[in-house]
CSV table of C-alpha atoms in Angstrom, one decimal:
chain,number,residue,atom,x,y,z
A,645,MET,CA,-11.2,-8.2,15.0
A,646,ILE,CA,-8.1,-8.9,12.8
A,647,ASP,CA,-7.4,-6.0,10.5
A,648,LEU,CA,-6.1,-8.0,7.6
A,649,PHE,CA,-5.4,-5.1,5.3
A,650,ALA,CA,-4.0,-2.6,7.8
A,651,ARG,CA,-0.4,-2.3,6.4
A,652,GLN,CA,-1.6,-2.2,2.8
A,653,ARG,CA,-4.1,0.5,3.6
A,654,GLN,CA,-1.4,2.5,5.4
A,655,CYS,CA,0.8,2.3,2.3
A,656,LEU,CA,-2.0,3.3,-0.1
A,657,LEU,CA,-3.1,6.1,2.2
A,658,LEU,CA,0.4,7.5,2.1
A,659,MET,CA,0.1,7.4,-1.7
A,660,GLY,CA,-3.2,9.3,-1.4
A,661,HIS,CA,-5.7,6.4,-1.7
A,662,ASP,CA,-8.5,6.4,0.8
A,663,PHE,CA,-11.3,4.6,-1.1
A,664,LEU,CA,-13.9,7.3,-0.3
A,665,ARG,CA,-16.4,8.0,-3.1
A,666,ASP,CA,-18.4,10.7,-1.5
A,667,LYS,CA,-16.1,13.6,-2.5
A,668,SER,CA,-16.7,16.7,-4.5
A,669,GLN,CA,-15.9,16.6,-8.3
A,670,LEU,CA,-13.1,19.1,-7.8
A,671,PHE,CA,-11.6,17.0,-5.0
A,672,GLN,CA,-11.7,13.9,-7.2
A,673,LYS,CA,-10.0,15.7,-10.1
A,674,TRP,CA,-7.2,16.9,-7.7
A,675,HIS,CA,-6.7,13.3,-6.5
A,676,ASN,CA,-6.6,12.0,-10.1
A,677,ILE,CA,-3.9,14.6,-11.0
A,678,LYS,CA,-1.9,13.5,-7.9
A,679,TYR,CA,-2.1,9.8,-8.9
A,680,VAL,CA,-1.0,10.5,-12.5
A,681,SER,CA,1.8,12.7,-11.2
A,682,VAL,CA,3.2,9.9,-9.0
A,683,LEU,CA,3.0,7.5,-12.0
A,684,LEU,CA,4.8,10.0,-14.2
A,685,LEU,CA,7.5,10.5,-11.5
A,686,VAL,CA,8.3,6.8,-11.6
A,687,VAL,CA,8.2,6.7,-15.4
A,688,SER,CA,10.5,9.7,-15.5
A,689,ALA,CA,13.2,7.7,-13.7
A,690,GLN,CA,13.5,5.3,-16.6
A,691,TRP,CA,15.4,7.8,-18.8
A,692,PRO,CA,18.3,8.5,-16.5
A,693,MET,CA,18.7,4.8,-15.8
A,694,MET,CA,18.7,3.9,-19.5
A,695,ASN,CA,21.0,6.9,-20.1
A,696,TYR,CA,23.5,5.4,-17.6
A,697,THR,CA,23.3,2.1,-19.4
A,698,ILE,CA,23.9,3.7,-22.8
A,699,TYR,CA,26.7,5.8,-21.5
A,700,ASN,CA,28.5,2.7,-20.1
A,701,ILE,CA,27.6,0.4,-23.0
A,702,ASP,CA,31.2,-0.5,-23.5
A,703,ASP,CA,31.6,-1.6,-19.9
A,704,LEU,CA,29.2,-4.5,-19.6
A,705,GLN,CA,29.5,-4.7,-15.8
A,706,LEU,CA,28.4,-1.0,-15.3
A,707,ALA,CA,25.7,-1.3,-18.0
A,708,THR,CA,24.1,-4.3,-16.4
A,709,ALA,CA,24.2,-2.7,-13.0
A,710,SER,CA,21.7,-0.2,-14.1
A,711,LEU,CA,19.5,-2.7,-16.0
A,712,SER,CA,18.4,-4.6,-12.8
A,713,ILE,CA,17.2,-1.3,-11.2
A,714,SER,CA,15.6,-0.3,-14.5
A,715,PHE,CA,13.6,-3.5,-14.6
A,716,THR,CA,12.3,-3.0,-11.1
A,717,ASN,CA,11.2,0.5,-12.1
A,718,VAL,CA,9.3,-0.9,-15.1
A,719,LEU,CA,7.6,-3.5,-12.9
A,720,THR,CA,6.5,-0.7,-10.5
A,721,VAL,CA,5.0,1.2,-13.4
A,722,ILE,CA,3.0,-1.9,-14.3
A,723,LYS,CA,1.7,-2.3,-10.8
A,724,ILE,CA,0.8,1.4,-10.3
A,725,THR,CA,-1.0,1.5,-13.7
A,726,THR,CA,-2.9,-1.7,-13.0
A,727,PHE,CA,-3.9,-0.5,-9.5
A,728,LEU,CA,-5.1,2.9,-10.8
A,729,PHE,CA,-7.1,1.1,-13.5
A,730,TYR,CA,-8.7,-1.4,-11.1
A,731,LYS,CA,-8.6,0.8,-7.9
A,732,TRP,CA,-12.3,0.3,-6.9
A,733,ARG,CA,-12.2,-3.4,-7.6
A,734,PHE,CA,-9.2,-3.7,-5.2
A,735,GLY,CA,-11.2,-1.7,-2.6
A,736,GLY,CA,-14.3,-3.8,-3.3
A,737,LEU,CA,-12.4,-7.1,-2.7
A,738,MET,CA,-11.0,-5.8,0.6
A,739,LYS,CA,-14.5,-4.8,1.8
A,740,LYS,CA,-16.1,-8.1,0.6
A,741,LEU,CA,-13.5,-10.3,2.3
A,742,GLU,CA,-13.8,-8.3,5.5
A,743,ALA,CA,-17.6,-8.6,5.4
A,744,MET,CA,-17.4,-12.4,4.8
A,745,PHE,CA,-15.0,-12.7,7.8
A,746,ASN,CA,-17.5,-10.9,10.0
A,747,GLU,CA,-20.5,-12.8,8.8
A,748,LEU,CA,-19.0,-16.3,9.4
A,749,GLN,CA,-19.9,-17.2,13.0
A,750,GLU,CA,-19.4,-21.0,13.2
A,751,PRO,CA,-16.5,-21.4,15.7
A,752,GLU,CA,-14.3,-23.9,13.9
A,753,SER,CA,-14.6,-22.1,10.6
A,754,LYS,CA,-13.9,-18.7,12.3
A,755,LYS,CA,-10.8,-20.3,13.8
A,756,VAL,CA,-9.6,-21.4,10.4
A,757,LEU,CA,-10.1,-17.9,9.0
A,758,LYS,CA,-8.3,-16.3,11.9
A,759,THR,CA,-5.3,-18.6,11.5
A,760,SER,CA,-5.2,-17.8,7.7
A,761,ASN,CA,-5.4,-14.1,8.4
A,762,ARG,CA,-2.6,-14.2,10.9
A,763,THR,CA,-0.4,-16.1,8.4
A,764,ALA,CA,-1.2,-13.4,5.8
A,765,ILE,CA,-0.4,-10.6,8.1
A,766,THR,CA,2.9,-12.2,9.1
A,767,LEU,CA,3.9,-12.7,5.5
A,768,VAL,CA,3.0,-9.1,4.6
A,769,LYS,CA,5.0,-7.8,7.5
A,770,ILE,CA,8.1,-9.8,6.6
A,771,TYR,CA,7.7,-8.8,2.9
A,772,GLY,CA,7.1,-5.2,3.7
A,773,ASN,CA,10.1,-5.1,6.0
A,774,SER,CA,12.3,-6.7,3.3
A,775,VAL,CA,11.2,-4.2,0.7
A,776,GLY,CA,11.6,-1.3,3.1
A,777,LEU,CA,15.1,-2.4,4.2
A,778,THR,CA,16.2,-2.8,0.6
A,779,GLY,CA,15.1,0.7,-0.2
A,780,LEU,CA,16.7,2.1,2.9
A,781,TYR,CA,19.9,0.3,2.1
A,782,PHE,CA,20.1,2.0,-1.4
A,783,MET,CA,19.3,5.4,0.1
A,784,LEU,CA,21.8,5.2,3.0
A,785,THR,CA,24.8,3.6,1.1
A,786,PRO,CA,25.9,6.9,-0.6
A,787,ILE,CA,25.7,8.8,2.7
A,788,LEU,CA,27.7,6.2,4.6
A,789,LYS,CA,30.3,6.3,1.8
A,790,ILE,CA,30.5,10.1,2.1
A,791,MET,CA,30.9,9.9,5.9
A,792,TRP,CA,33.6,7.2,5.5
A,793,SER,CA,35.6,9.2,3.0
A,794,LYS,CA,35.5,12.2,5.4
A,795,ILE,CA,36.7,10.1,8.3
A,796,GLN,CA,39.5,8.6,6.1
A,797,LYS,CA,40.2,12.1,4.6
A,798,SER,CA,40.2,10.5,1.2
A,799,GLU,CA,38.9,11.9,-2.1
A,800,LEU,CA,35.2,12.5,-1.9
A,801,GLN,CA,33.2,10.9,-4.7
A,802,LEU,CA,29.5,11.5,-4.8
A,803,GLU,CA,27.3,8.6,-5.7
A,804,LEU,CA,23.6,8.4,-6.2
A,805,PRO,CA,21.5,5.7,-4.6
A,806,MET,CA,20.7,4.2,-8.0
A,807,PRO,CA,22.9,4.0,-11.1
A,808,MET,CA,21.6,7.1,-13.0
A,809,ARG,CA,23.0,9.7,-15.4
A,810,PHE,CA,21.3,13.1,-15.9
A,811,SER,CA,21.8,15.7,-18.6
A,812,PHE,CA,23.1,18.3,-16.1
A,813,ASP,CA,25.8,18.4,-13.5
A,814,PHE,CA,24.7,15.8,-10.9
A,815,GLU,CA,28.1,15.2,-9.4
A,816,SER,CA,28.4,18.4,-7.4
A,817,SER,CA,26.1,20.7,-5.4
A,818,PRO,CA,23.3,21.5,-5.8
A,819,GLY,CA,22.6,19.1,-8.6
A,820,TYR,CA,23.6,16.1,-6.5
A,821,GLU,CA,21.2,17.0,-3.7
A,822,ILE,CA,18.4,17.5,-6.1
A,823,CYS,CA,19.0,14.1,-7.7
A,824,TYR,CA,19.3,12.5,-4.3
A,825,ILE,CA,15.9,13.8,-3.2
A,826,TYR,CA,14.4,12.8,-6.6
A,827,THR,CA,15.7,9.3,-6.2
A,828,GLY,CA,14.5,9.2,-2.6
A,829,LEU,CA,10.9,10.1,-3.7
A,830,ILE,CA,11.0,7.4,-6.4
A,831,THR,CA,12.3,4.8,-3.9
A,832,LEU,CA,9.4,5.7,-1.5
A,833,VAL,CA,6.8,5.2,-4.2
A,834,VAL,CA,8.3,1.9,-5.2
A,835,VAL,CA,8.4,0.6,-1.6
A,836,MET,CA,4.9,1.7,-0.8
A,837,TYR,CA,3.2,0.3,-3.9
A,838,ALA,CA,5.2,-2.9,-3.7
A,839,THR,CA,4.2,-3.5,-0.1
A,840,ALA,CA,0.5,-2.6,-0.8
A,841,ILE,CA,-0.1,-4.4,-4.1
A,842,ASP,CA,2.0,-7.5,-3.5
A,843,GLY,CA,0.8,-7.6,0.1
A,844,LEU,CA,-2.8,-7.4,-1.1
A,845,PHE,CA,-2.2,-10.4,-3.4
A,846,ILE,CA,-1.0,-12.7,-0.7
A,847,SER,CA,-3.7,-11.5,1.6
A,848,PHE,CA,-6.4,-12.1,-1.0
A,849,THR,CA,-5.2,-15.6,-1.9
A,850,ILE,CA,-4.6,-16.7,1.7
A,851,ASN,CA,-8.1,-15.3,2.7
A,852,LEU,CA,-9.7,-17.2,-0.1
A,853,VAL,CA,-7.9,-20.3,0.9
A,854,GLY,CA,-9.2,-19.9,4.4
A,855,HIS,CA,-12.8,-19.7,3.1
A,856,LEU,CA,-12.2,-22.8,1.0
A,857,LYS,CA,-11.0,-24.6,4.1
A,858,ALA,CA,-14.1,-23.4,6.0
A,859,LEU,CA,-16.3,-24.8,3.2
A,860,GLN,CA,-14.5,-28.1,3.4
A,861,HIS,CA,-15.1,-28.2,7.2
A,862,PHE,CA,-18.8,-27.5,6.7
A,863,ILE,CA,-19.2,-30.4,4.2
A,864,GLN,CA,-17.1,-33.0,6.1
A,865,SER,CA,-18.5,-32.3,9.5
A,866,ASN,CA,-22.1,-32.6,8.3
A,867,ARG,CA,-23.6,-36.0,8.8
A,868,PHE,CA,-26.6,-35.2,6.6
A,869,GLU,CA,-29.1,-36.9,9.0
A,870,ARG,CA,-31.5,-34.0,9.4
A,871,HIS,CA,-34.8,-33.2,7.9
A,872,ASP,CA,-35.0,-32.7,4.1
A,873,ALA,CA,-35.7,-29.0,4.4
A,874,GLU,CA,-32.7,-28.4,6.6
A,875,ILE,CA,-30.5,-30.5,4.3
A,876,HIS,CA,-31.7,-28.6,1.3
A,877,LYS,CA,-30.9,-25.3,3.0
A,878,GLU,CA,-27.4,-26.5,4.0
A,879,ILE,CA,-26.4,-27.8,0.6
A,880,SER,CA,-27.8,-24.7,-1.1
A,881,PHE,CA,-25.6,-22.6,1.3
A,882,TYR,CA,-22.5,-24.7,0.4
A,883,ILE,CA,-23.2,-24.1,-3.3
A,884,ARG,CA,-23.7,-20.3,-2.8
A,885,TYR,CA,-20.7,-20.1,-0.6
A,886,HIS,CA,-18.5,-21.9,-3.2
A,887,ASN,CA,-19.8,-19.7,-6.0
A,888,LEU,CA,-19.0,-16.6,-4.0
A,889,ILE,CA,-15.5,-17.8,-3.4
A,890,LEU,CA,-15.0,-18.6,-7.1
A,891,HIS,CA,-16.4,-15.2,-8.0
A,892,LEU,CA,-13.9,-13.5,-5.8
A,893,TYR,CA,-11.1,-15.7,-7.2
A,894,GLU,CA,-12.1,-14.5,-10.7
A,895,GLU,CA,-11.8,-10.9,-9.5
A,896,VAL,CA,-8.3,-11.5,-8.1
A,897,ARG,CA,-7.3,-13.4,-11.3
A,898,GLN,CA,-8.5,-10.5,-13.6
A,899,ILE,CA,-7.0,-7.6,-11.8
A,900,TYR,CA,-3.7,-9.3,-11.1
A,901,SER,CA,-3.2,-10.8,-14.6
A,902,PRO,CA,-1.0,-8.0,-16.0
A,903,ILE,CA,1.0,-7.8,-12.7
A,904,VAL,CA,1.6,-11.6,-12.7
A,905,PHE,CA,2.8,-11.5,-16.3
A,906,GLY,CA,5.1,-8.5,-15.6
A,907,GLN,CA,6.4,-10.1,-12.4
A,908,PHE,CA,7.5,-13.4,-13.9
A,909,LEU,CA,8.8,-11.9,-17.2
A,910,ILE,CA,10.8,-9.0,-15.5
A,911,THR,CA,12.1,-11.2,-12.7
A,912,SER,CA,13.4,-13.6,-15.2
A,913,LEU,CA,15.3,-10.8,-16.9
A,914,GLN,CA,16.5,-9.4,-13.6
A,915,VAL,CA,17.9,-12.8,-12.5
A,916,CYS,CA,20.0,-13.0,-15.7
A,917,VAL,CA,21.4,-9.5,-15.0
A,918,ILE,CA,22.0,-9.9,-11.3
A,919,VAL,CA,23.6,-13.4,-11.7
A,920,TYR,CA,26.0,-11.9,-14.2
A,921,GLN,CA,26.9,-9.1,-11.7
A,922,MET,CA,27.4,-11.7,-9.0
A,923,VAL,CA,29.7,-13.9,-11.1
A,924,THR,CA,31.8,-11.1,-12.4
A,925,HIS,CA,32.2,-9.5,-9.0
A,926,ILE,CA,32.6,-12.8,-7.1
A,927,ASN,CA,36.0,-11.6,-5.8
A,928,THR,CA,34.7,-8.3,-4.6
A,929,PHE,CA,33.0,-9.2,-1.3
A,930,LEU,CA,30.9,-6.1,-0.8
A,931,VAL,CA,29.5,-5.9,-4.3
A,932,PHE,CA,28.9,-9.7,-4.3
A,933,VAL,CA,26.9,-9.4,-1.0
A,934,ILE,CA,24.9,-6.4,-2.4
A,935,ASN,CA,23.9,-8.4,-5.5
A,936,CYS,CA,23.0,-11.5,-3.4
A,937,THR,CA,20.8,-9.3,-1.2
A,938,PHE,CA,19.1,-7.7,-4.2
A,939,LEU,CA,18.6,-11.1,-5.8
A,940,LEU,CA,17.0,-12.5,-2.6
A,941,SER,CA,14.7,-9.4,-2.5
A,942,ILE,CA,13.3,-9.9,-6.0
A,943,LEU,CA,13.0,-13.6,-5.5
A,944,LEU,CA,11.0,-13.0,-2.4
A,945,GLN,CA,8.7,-10.8,-4.4
A,946,LEU,CA,8.2,-13.5,-7.0
A,947,PHE,CA,7.7,-16.1,-4.2
A,948,ILE,CA,4.8,-14.0,-2.8
A,949,TYR,CA,2.9,-14.5,-6.1
A,950,SER,CA,4.1,-18.1,-6.6
A,951,TYR,CA,3.1,-19.2,-3.1
A,952,GLY,CA,-0.3,-17.4,-3.2
A,953,GLY,CA,-1.2,-18.9,-6.6
A,954,GLU,CA,0.0,-22.4,-5.6
A,955,ILE,CA,-2.0,-22.7,-2.3
A,956,LEU,CA,-5.2,-21.3,-4.0
A,957,LYS,CA,-4.9,-23.8,-6.8
A,958,ASN,CA,-4.4,-26.7,-4.5
A,959,GLU,CA,-7.1,-25.8,-2.0
A,960,SER,CA,-9.7,-25.3,-4.7
A,961,LEU,CA,-9.3,-28.9,-5.6
A,962,MET,CA,-9.7,-30.0,-2.0
A,963,VAL,CA,-13.3,-29.0,-2.0
A,964,GLY,CA,-14.1,-32.0,-4.2
A,965,ILE,CA,-12.0,-34.2,-2.0
A,966,SER,CA,-14.1,-33.0,1.0
A,967,VAL,CA,-17.3,-34.0,-0.8
A,968,GLN,CA,-15.9,-37.5,-1.4
A,969,LEU,CA,-14.9,-37.8,2.2
A,970,SER,CA,-18.3,-36.6,3.6
A,971,ASN,CA,-21.3,-38.7,4.6
A,972,TRP,CA,-22.9,-38.1,1.1
A,973,TYR,CA,-24.2,-41.7,1.2
A,974,ASN,CA,-26.8,-40.6,3.8
A,975,LEU,CA,-28.4,-38.2,1.3
A,976,LYS,CA,-31.3,-38.9,-1.0
A,977,PRO,CA,-30.6,-39.0,-4.8
A,978,THR,CA,-31.9,-35.4,-5.2
A,979,TYR,CA,-29.5,-33.9,-2.7
A,980,ARG,CA,-26.6,-36.2,-3.9
A,981,ARG,CA,-27.0,-34.6,-7.4
A,982,MET,CA,-26.8,-31.1,-5.8
A,983,LEU,CA,-23.6,-32.1,-4.0
A,984,TRP,CA,-22.3,-33.7,-7.2
A,985,LEU,CA,-22.6,-30.3,-9.0
A,986,LEU,CA,-20.4,-28.7,-6.4
A,987,LEU,CA,-17.9,-31.6,-6.7
A,988,MET,CA,-17.8,-31.2,-10.5
A,989,ARG,CA,-17.2,-27.5,-10.3
A,990,SER,CA,-14.3,-28.0,-7.9
A,991,GLN,CA,-12.5,-30.1,-10.5
A,992,ARG,CA,-11.4,-26.9,-12.3
A,993,GLU,CA,-8.3,-25.5,-10.6
A,994,ALA,CA,-8.4,-21.9,-9.5
A,995,ILE,CA,-5.3,-20.8,-11.4
A,996,ILE,CA,-3.9,-17.2,-11.3
A,997,ARG,CA,-2.3,-16.7,-14.7
A,998,GLY,CA,-0.9,-13.7,-16.5
A,999,GLY,CA,-0.3,-14.4,-20.2
A,1000,PHE,CA,1.6,-17.6,-20.5
A,1001,TYR,CA,2.9,-17.4,-16.9
A,1002,GLU,CA,1.1,-19.3,-14.1
A,1003,ALA,CA,1.6,-18.1,-10.5
A,1004,SER,CA,2.9,-21.4,-9.1
A,1005,LEU,CA,5.8,-22.8,-7.2
A,1006,ALA,CA,6.7,-24.9,-10.2
A,1007,ASN,CA,7.4,-21.8,-12.2
A,1008,PHE,CA,9.3,-20.3,-9.3
A,1009,MET,CA,11.6,-23.3,-9.2
A,1010,THR,CA,12.0,-23.1,-13.0
A,1011,ILE,CA,13.4,-19.6,-12.6
A,1012,LEU,CA,15.7,-20.7,-9.7
A,1013,LYS,CA,17.0,-23.6,-11.9
A,1014,ALA,CA,17.6,-21.1,-14.7
A,1015,ALA,CA,19.6,-18.9,-12.4
A,1016,MET,CA,21.9,-21.8,-11.5
A,1017,SER,CA,22.3,-22.6,-15.2
A,1018,TYR,CA,23.3,-18.9,-15.9
A,1019,ILE,CA,25.9,-19.1,-13.1
A,1020,THR,CA,27.5,-22.2,-14.6
A,1021,LEU,CA,27.4,-20.8,-18.1
A,1022,ILE,CA,28.9,-17.4,-17.2
A,1023,GLN,CA,31.6,-19.1,-15.1
A,1024,SER,CA,32.6,-21.3,-18.0
A,1025,ILE,CA,32.8,-18.3,-20.3
A,1026,GLU,CA,34.8,-16.3,-17.8
């Protein structure tokens, strides 16, 4: 048995989510307080980041350095809030997709689902490692700088993992240590929720794509040469199966709508800021590499949503193609009409949309093209 949601569950469990309803009322209240506290912790980081930007408003390079991290924090707040609001719907989707995987026994269709699940697990693993390494990089960089300054016996300058400015002395002990731990906790929350929520999206969409491919296999491999009762049963199963897949798609679309909107809007803003940082620090190798790495990280995050939305949209249309390629001509008019209803329903694309943003590779490429345009524009100004 492939545990499709293993890594996502581990991250959510670390954040206190176990999806168990049979708990005492007192225990539930304690968990709710814990969830809200984690959310408030991430929200609280917004002020020291903005304070840093305001303090360095006359130095555009320093001010924009904080903005890119601040945008990431805002996006995390959107993801946590959405997850807390739809928590049980997230859990229900995981259970339903696992149940559908276990119930499907036809060998070829099972093979298709297993392949899809392995692809999803691989992508989640790559994405989780990318997010984790990015967070680890931010946390270790100040420590490595301190160690290097001691080796070189140069002046020690304490830096926080993120560009922040507090209202107390945070540049000497013990204020620095407190702020470092505070930043570390926030980084942990950001990494865990990003891995879980973004990972669930790509797993949901790839799993639904696997079921759509299984449905196509059922339709195309059926010669429709059996008795009427068996044909009626088979076509009725195809329609129910298709309706179930579309129902789960609607669930994914609804719960991820605010996240998709936030992801595309905020990533667009981040690209502007990071590209400016890259161009203005193009002669500073280390800073340029840091900005390139951070840009690749946020683009990978956006790609997860774009790719998942794209393959789901395309595969939903392929159900109608499979009907056209099937042996439908062997059916009686009554059963042809039943199959025709399935074909008509499949003409509507399964689109994941948030506001005016659609999760698709076309929109992903639009943001990449915009990034190249920003680079050209800033270089001409410089």
